Amino acid sequence: MYGYTQAKSLIYTKHGEPKDVLSLHTHSLSPPHSTLLTLRTLAAPLNPADINQIQGTYPSLLPFTSLLGTASPSAVPGNEACFEVLAAGSGATSVRKGDWMIAKHTGLGTWRTHLQVDERDVLRVEKEGLTPAQAGTVGVNPVTAWRMLRDFVSLDAEAGDWLVQNGANSGVGRAAIQLGKRWGYKNIAVVRDRPGEEGEKLRRELEELGATKVVSETEVLSRDFADKVKEWTRGGREFVRLALNCVGGKPATAMAKVLSPGAHLVTYGAMSKQPMQIPAGLLIFKNLVFDGFWVSKWSDAHPQEKERVVREVLDLIRHGEFRDTPTVEVPWEWATGAEVLVEAVQGTLEGYRKGKGVFVFGET
């Protein structure tokens, strides 16, 4: 049809495991009018929150609608992406064809080849010096790390302040290591146990990013971990004032035990799906503060501040001062079958991965 754009979207009409509920739907987009933009997706990451929304276990779920003309109301998963402007309505004034855009808010539904949005719902980014995957993964992990390092404790680099974090190999963890080093904070990076050379390779990698110490969960749970931390912090004369927790369970409790009095432990995930037990002594005698952080809620409440952080991180990337999280590219061409895409999504739930999955769109 003249002026219409053909699109394919991963959709689901009920909650469940990705392999059971995802399918590929083909539909058409009419020419944009007013302030609407027609966008082509260039790259879209597969984040844990995306999977949880499909499963129906996430606090904010995507609405099922009939906007795509599906037989049953459906939703398109995905919260992050980098898009290219294909066409703009006559009322759109801030963009032009070929510009790169990223989502301003969560819930846009990014696992599709094309979509149509109002220009106020996306943010233009300068594409020079960036790859689509870099632009498309900046809005969640780096922003989460940035805010947690800044919003809960005023760490003092000159005084030798430390932070400790689990899940240090994650996107947020790697961002926190790099930003912490940039701002002068010492840090202890906790990672899951890995056998032999694989563990040593990861240790060296995180140290190169800026981790002061890299330890396994087994080391954190050992009896002498507190003694090691005391030694690293010059007999306790330097303070461990912040902990970042995305694991929960016993490793998080062990991490809390090495915090200095008055420190904050910020939880932003619970990958172990185990509750964290807090000994009363940590509250009574150390006066520790336990906080939570949800970047989606923060971003929606602080859109201008999010935009500022995004632009600063992208500038760091352009200048080679911030390294991407390792990714595993999943090519998405027009002819790519649903089974290939669904298998990639389901695979994010299984075992150790070499990097974050990212749909990279070719000839669509």
XYZ file of C-alpha atoms in Angstrom:
364
model
C 0.000 0.000 0.000
C 1.337 3.413 -0.984
C 2.896 5.293 1.933
C 2.324 2.453 4.355
C 5.169 0.768 6.252
C 5.163 -2.984 6.812
C 6.223 -4.015 10.318
C 6.793 -7.156 12.351
C 6.404 -7.286 16.139
C 6.993 -9.889 18.793
C 3.744 -10.007 20.766
C 2.041 -11.877 23.584
C -1.668 -12.099 24.404
C -1.252 -13.653 27.862
C 1.469 -13.866 30.477
C 3.783 -16.863 30.704
C 7.209 -18.160 29.739
C 8.495 -16.475 26.561
C 8.714 -19.786 24.673
C 5.049 -20.438 25.409
C 3.457 -17.037 24.751
C 5.552 -15.061 22.235
C 4.665 -14.973 18.542
C 5.539 -12.820 15.519
C 2.840 -10.547 14.088
C 2.952 -8.684 10.744
C 1.018 -5.436 10.372
C 1.006 -2.072 8.577
C 1.717 1.467 9.747
C -0.082 4.337 8.013
C 1.852 7.494 7.030
C 2.553 9.679 10.090
C 0.491 12.815 10.641
C 0.577 15.680 13.120
C 3.454 15.055 15.577
C 3.747 11.329 14.898
C 7.002 9.697 13.812
C 7.486 6.432 11.945
C 10.606 4.758 13.332
C 12.710 1.818 12.233
C 14.307 -0.104 15.084
C 18.100 -0.425 14.854
C 18.889 -2.237 18.123
C 16.857 -3.365 21.135
C 18.269 -5.109 24.226
C 16.738 -8.030 26.103
C 16.606 -6.904 29.731
C 15.519 -9.028 32.735
C 12.606 -6.642 33.348
C 11.353 -7.321 29.818
C 11.229 -11.045 30.560
C 9.483 -10.453 33.894
C 6.821 -8.362 32.156
C 6.153 -11.225 29.743
C 5.939 -13.637 32.679
C 3.553 -11.283 34.494
C 5.779 -11.016 37.572
C 6.954 -7.410 37.171
C 5.361 -4.578 39.229
C 4.366 -2.658 36.076
C 2.827 -4.705 33.283
C 2.217 -3.659 29.699
C -1.453 -3.201 28.727
C -3.025 -5.572 26.218
C -4.506 -3.542 23.337
C -5.954 -4.043 19.849
C -3.756 -1.347 18.268
C -1.849 -3.863 16.120
C -4.993 -5.515 14.792
C -4.315 -8.844 16.499
C -7.173 -11.321 16.971
C -6.848 -10.949 20.747
C -5.582 -7.876 22.615
C -1.775 -8.041 22.680
C 1.344 -6.345 24.035
C 4.784 -5.785 22.522
C 7.647 -6.387 24.999
C 10.831 -4.330 25.274
C 11.618 -1.059 27.047
C 14.860 0.111 25.420
C 15.989 0.602 21.836
C 17.680 2.838 19.320
C 15.490 3.925 16.409
C 15.964 5.735 13.130
C 13.371 8.247 11.906
C 11.867 7.125 8.589
C 9.133 9.754 8.320
C 7.609 12.549 10.390
C 4.201 14.187 10.476
C 3.842 17.831 9.488
C 3.607 18.893 13.148
C 6.878 17.254 14.222
C 9.438 20.032 14.577
C 12.365 18.616 16.584
C 13.509 15.780 14.311
C 14.162 14.934 10.705
C 14.536 11.806 8.622
C 17.619 9.774 9.589
C 17.837 11.042 13.177
C 18.438 8.507 15.943
C 15.959 8.346 18.808
C 15.664 6.494 22.121
C 12.647 6.015 24.375
C 11.924 8.723 26.943
C 9.781 6.444 29.086
C 9.413 2.739 29.786
C 6.712 0.596 28.223
C 7.206 1.683 24.612
C 7.312 -1.889 23.294
C 10.566 -2.050 21.360
C 10.841 -5.645 20.106
C 9.571 -4.807 16.625
C 10.983 -3.740 13.310
C 9.019 -0.488 13.081
C 6.666 1.564 15.227
C 4.867 4.874 15.304
C 5.118 7.237 18.275
C 4.562 10.869 19.160
C 7.776 12.890 19.007
C 7.351 13.858 22.683
C 7.760 10.186 23.694
C 11.272 9.801 22.278
C 14.579 11.577 22.742
C 16.903 12.516 19.890
C 20.558 11.514 20.304
C 23.575 12.556 18.258
C 24.639 9.395 16.448
C 28.217 10.436 15.707
C 30.683 8.138 17.465
C 28.028 5.660 18.611
C 26.721 2.275 17.547
C 22.974 1.572 17.683
C 23.554 -0.929 20.508
C 25.384 1.698 22.569
C 22.612 4.240 22.131
C 19.920 1.631 22.664
C 21.236 0.352 26.007
C 22.057 3.634 27.759
C 18.692 4.373 29.374
C 18.530 1.672 32.062
C 21.812 0.215 33.335
C 24.133 3.252 33.280
C 21.357 5.488 34.611
C 20.652 3.012 37.437
C 24.325 2.921 38.438
C 24.708 6.700 38.209
C 21.708 7.444 40.423
C 22.538 4.833 43.071
C 26.085 6.176 43.397
C 24.838 9.746 43.740
C 21.443 9.733 45.451
C 21.832 7.816 48.722
C 25.271 8.632 50.177
C 27.731 11.421 49.453
C 30.828 9.306 49.005
C 34.083 11.141 49.706
C 36.881 10.119 47.349
C 39.506 12.122 49.259
C 38.640 10.291 52.477
C 39.042 6.938 50.711
C 35.372 5.887 50.823
C 34.450 2.435 49.485
C 31.394 0.788 48.002
C 30.644 -2.924 47.686
C 28.321 -4.470 45.136
C 27.135 -7.905 44.103
C 26.173 -8.808 40.545
C 29.256 -6.813 39.570
C 29.451 -8.472 36.151
C 25.987 -7.206 35.209
C 25.334 -4.135 33.103
C 24.627 -2.046 36.199
C 27.622 -3.538 37.994
C 30.046 -2.721 35.190
C 28.644 0.797 34.934
C 29.017 1.316 38.693
C 32.636 0.113 38.576
C 33.526 2.555 35.801
C 31.639 5.536 37.212
C 32.983 4.813 40.692
C 36.552 4.782 39.389
C 35.919 7.979 37.458
C 34.689 9.689 40.615
C 37.494 8.287 42.779
C 35.619 5.699 44.844
C 37.234 2.405 45.839
C 35.038 -0.607 45.304
C 34.655 -4.302 46.028
C 33.076 -6.199 43.142
C 31.292 -9.436 44.078
C 30.597 -11.987 41.326
C 29.162 -15.482 41.160
C 31.697 -18.302 41.453
C 33.207 -19.378 38.146
C 35.588 -22.295 37.671
C 39.323 -21.941 37.016
C 40.520 -19.713 34.211
C 37.012 -18.385 33.551
C 36.928 -16.871 37.028
C 40.417 -15.406 36.684
C 39.569 -13.920 33.301
C 36.506 -12.167 34.746
C 38.523 -10.931 37.716
C 41.119 -9.344 35.418
C 38.397 -7.863 33.227
C 36.629 -6.134 36.112
C 39.922 -4.909 37.559
C 40.712 -3.345 34.184
C 37.359 -1.557 34.326
C 38.320 -0.116 37.706
C 37.345 -2.585 40.438
C 39.662 -2.262 43.444
C 38.981 -5.811 44.636
C 37.084 -8.634 42.910
C 35.756 -11.471 45.069
C 33.426 -14.445 44.597
C 30.213 -15.065 46.516
C 31.970 -17.933 48.306
C 34.645 -15.505 49.532
C 31.987 -13.066 50.735
C 30.284 -15.846 52.708
C 33.550 -17.019 54.300
C 34.385 -16.341 57.947
C 37.436 -14.240 57.141
C 35.818 -11.852 54.664
C 35.320 -9.141 57.283
C 39.022 -9.397 58.195
C 39.985 -8.967 54.525
C 37.796 -5.869 54.211
C 39.334 -4.432 57.376
C 42.791 -4.967 55.889
C 41.817 -3.374 52.548
C 40.337 -0.342 54.318
C 43.509 0.389 56.330
C 42.276 -1.206 59.502
C 38.840 0.306 59.120
C 40.126 3.881 58.867
C 38.468 4.064 55.444
C 34.716 3.468 55.366
C 32.526 1.160 53.296
C 29.577 3.511 53.062
C 27.485 2.087 50.222
C 26.369 -1.360 49.052
C 24.497 -2.107 45.818
C 22.438 -5.295 45.875
C 20.793 -7.055 42.942
C 21.069 -10.621 44.295
C 19.439 -10.839 47.727
C 19.637 -13.847 50.029
C 22.708 -14.728 52.106
C 25.245 -12.975 49.842
C 23.448 -9.666 50.385
C 23.353 -10.170 54.153
C 27.071 -11.004 54.167
C 27.741 -7.838 52.206
C 25.737 -5.790 54.710
C 27.859 -7.112 57.578
C 31.016 -5.401 56.281
C 29.394 -1.982 55.917
C 30.523 0.875 58.155
C 28.127 2.467 60.675
C 25.490 4.638 59.023
C 26.057 3.129 55.584
C 23.299 2.499 53.022
C 22.488 -0.763 51.244
C 20.483 -0.098 48.082
C 18.552 -2.992 46.548
C 17.650 -2.782 42.856
C 17.119 -6.462 42.021
C 16.673 -9.925 43.517
C 18.206 -12.402 41.094
C 18.489 -15.193 43.663
C 14.753 -14.840 44.454
C 15.720 -15.331 48.096
C 14.761 -12.908 50.891
C 17.506 -10.977 52.634
C 17.638 -11.488 56.391
C 18.821 -8.455 58.351
C 20.358 -9.136 61.788
C 18.981 -6.726 64.371
C 22.492 -5.690 65.362
C 23.068 -4.094 61.962
C 20.123 -1.805 62.655
C 20.660 -1.182 66.362
C 24.421 -0.864 66.641
C 25.436 0.109 63.100
C 22.321 2.093 62.201
C 22.454 0.831 58.625
C 19.879 2.162 56.172
C 18.231 -0.195 53.670
C 16.879 1.497 50.543
C 15.325 0.395 47.268
C 15.744 1.845 43.796
C 13.569 1.306 40.727
C 14.954 3.157 37.719
C 11.654 3.032 35.794
C 9.818 4.953 38.502
C 12.713 7.372 38.959
C 12.982 8.031 35.212
C 9.279 8.751 34.823
C 9.446 11.194 37.753
C 12.679 12.910 36.605
C 12.662 12.982 32.777
C 14.957 16.000 32.456
C 17.512 14.577 34.872
C 17.411 11.245 33.045
C 18.069 13.049 29.771
C 21.070 14.809 31.313
C 22.567 11.543 32.598
C 21.952 9.801 29.259
C 23.727 12.557 27.357
C 26.682 12.549 29.774
C 27.101 8.772 29.497
C 26.904 8.922 25.703
C 29.609 11.602 25.709
C 31.817 9.337 27.842
C 31.264 6.506 25.350
C 32.156 8.753 22.410
C 35.419 9.723 24.082
C 36.330 6.131 24.945
C 35.909 6.739 28.668
C 33.056 4.279 29.248
C 33.047 0.711 27.958
C 29.879 -1.069 26.890
C 28.573 -4.146 28.616
C 29.491 -7.213 26.511
C 26.624 -8.092 24.196
C 25.459 -11.087 22.215
C 23.907 -9.850 18.980
C 20.725 -11.514 17.755
C 20.277 -10.600 14.062
C 16.695 -9.699 13.099
C 16.083 -9.523 9.358
C 12.688 -9.320 7.673
C 12.904 -13.043 6.910
C 13.986 -14.068 10.434
C 11.568 -16.627 11.819
C 9.683 -16.361 15.091
C 11.388 -19.474 16.475
C 14.848 -17.839 16.217
C 13.727 -14.687 18.031
C 11.790 -16.547 20.736
C 14.712 -18.900 21.357
C 16.981 -15.898 21.911
C 14.558 -14.425 24.445
C 14.154 -17.726 26.297
C 17.941 -18.167 26.303
C 18.413 -15.085 28.468
C 16.961 -17.099 31.354
C 19.432 -19.955 31.115
C 22.903 -20.255 32.674
C 25.943 -18.036 32.229
C 25.847 -15.759 29.222
C 28.711 -14.139 27.350
C 26.849 -10.850 27.292
C 23.522 -9.053 27.190
C 21.288 -10.163 24.330
C 20.536 -7.407 21.819
C 18.310 -7.614 18.770
C 20.245 -5.996 15.915
C 18.017 -5.159 12.968
C 19.235 -5.573 9.399
C 17.150 -5.425 6.237
C 13.701 -4.894 7.673
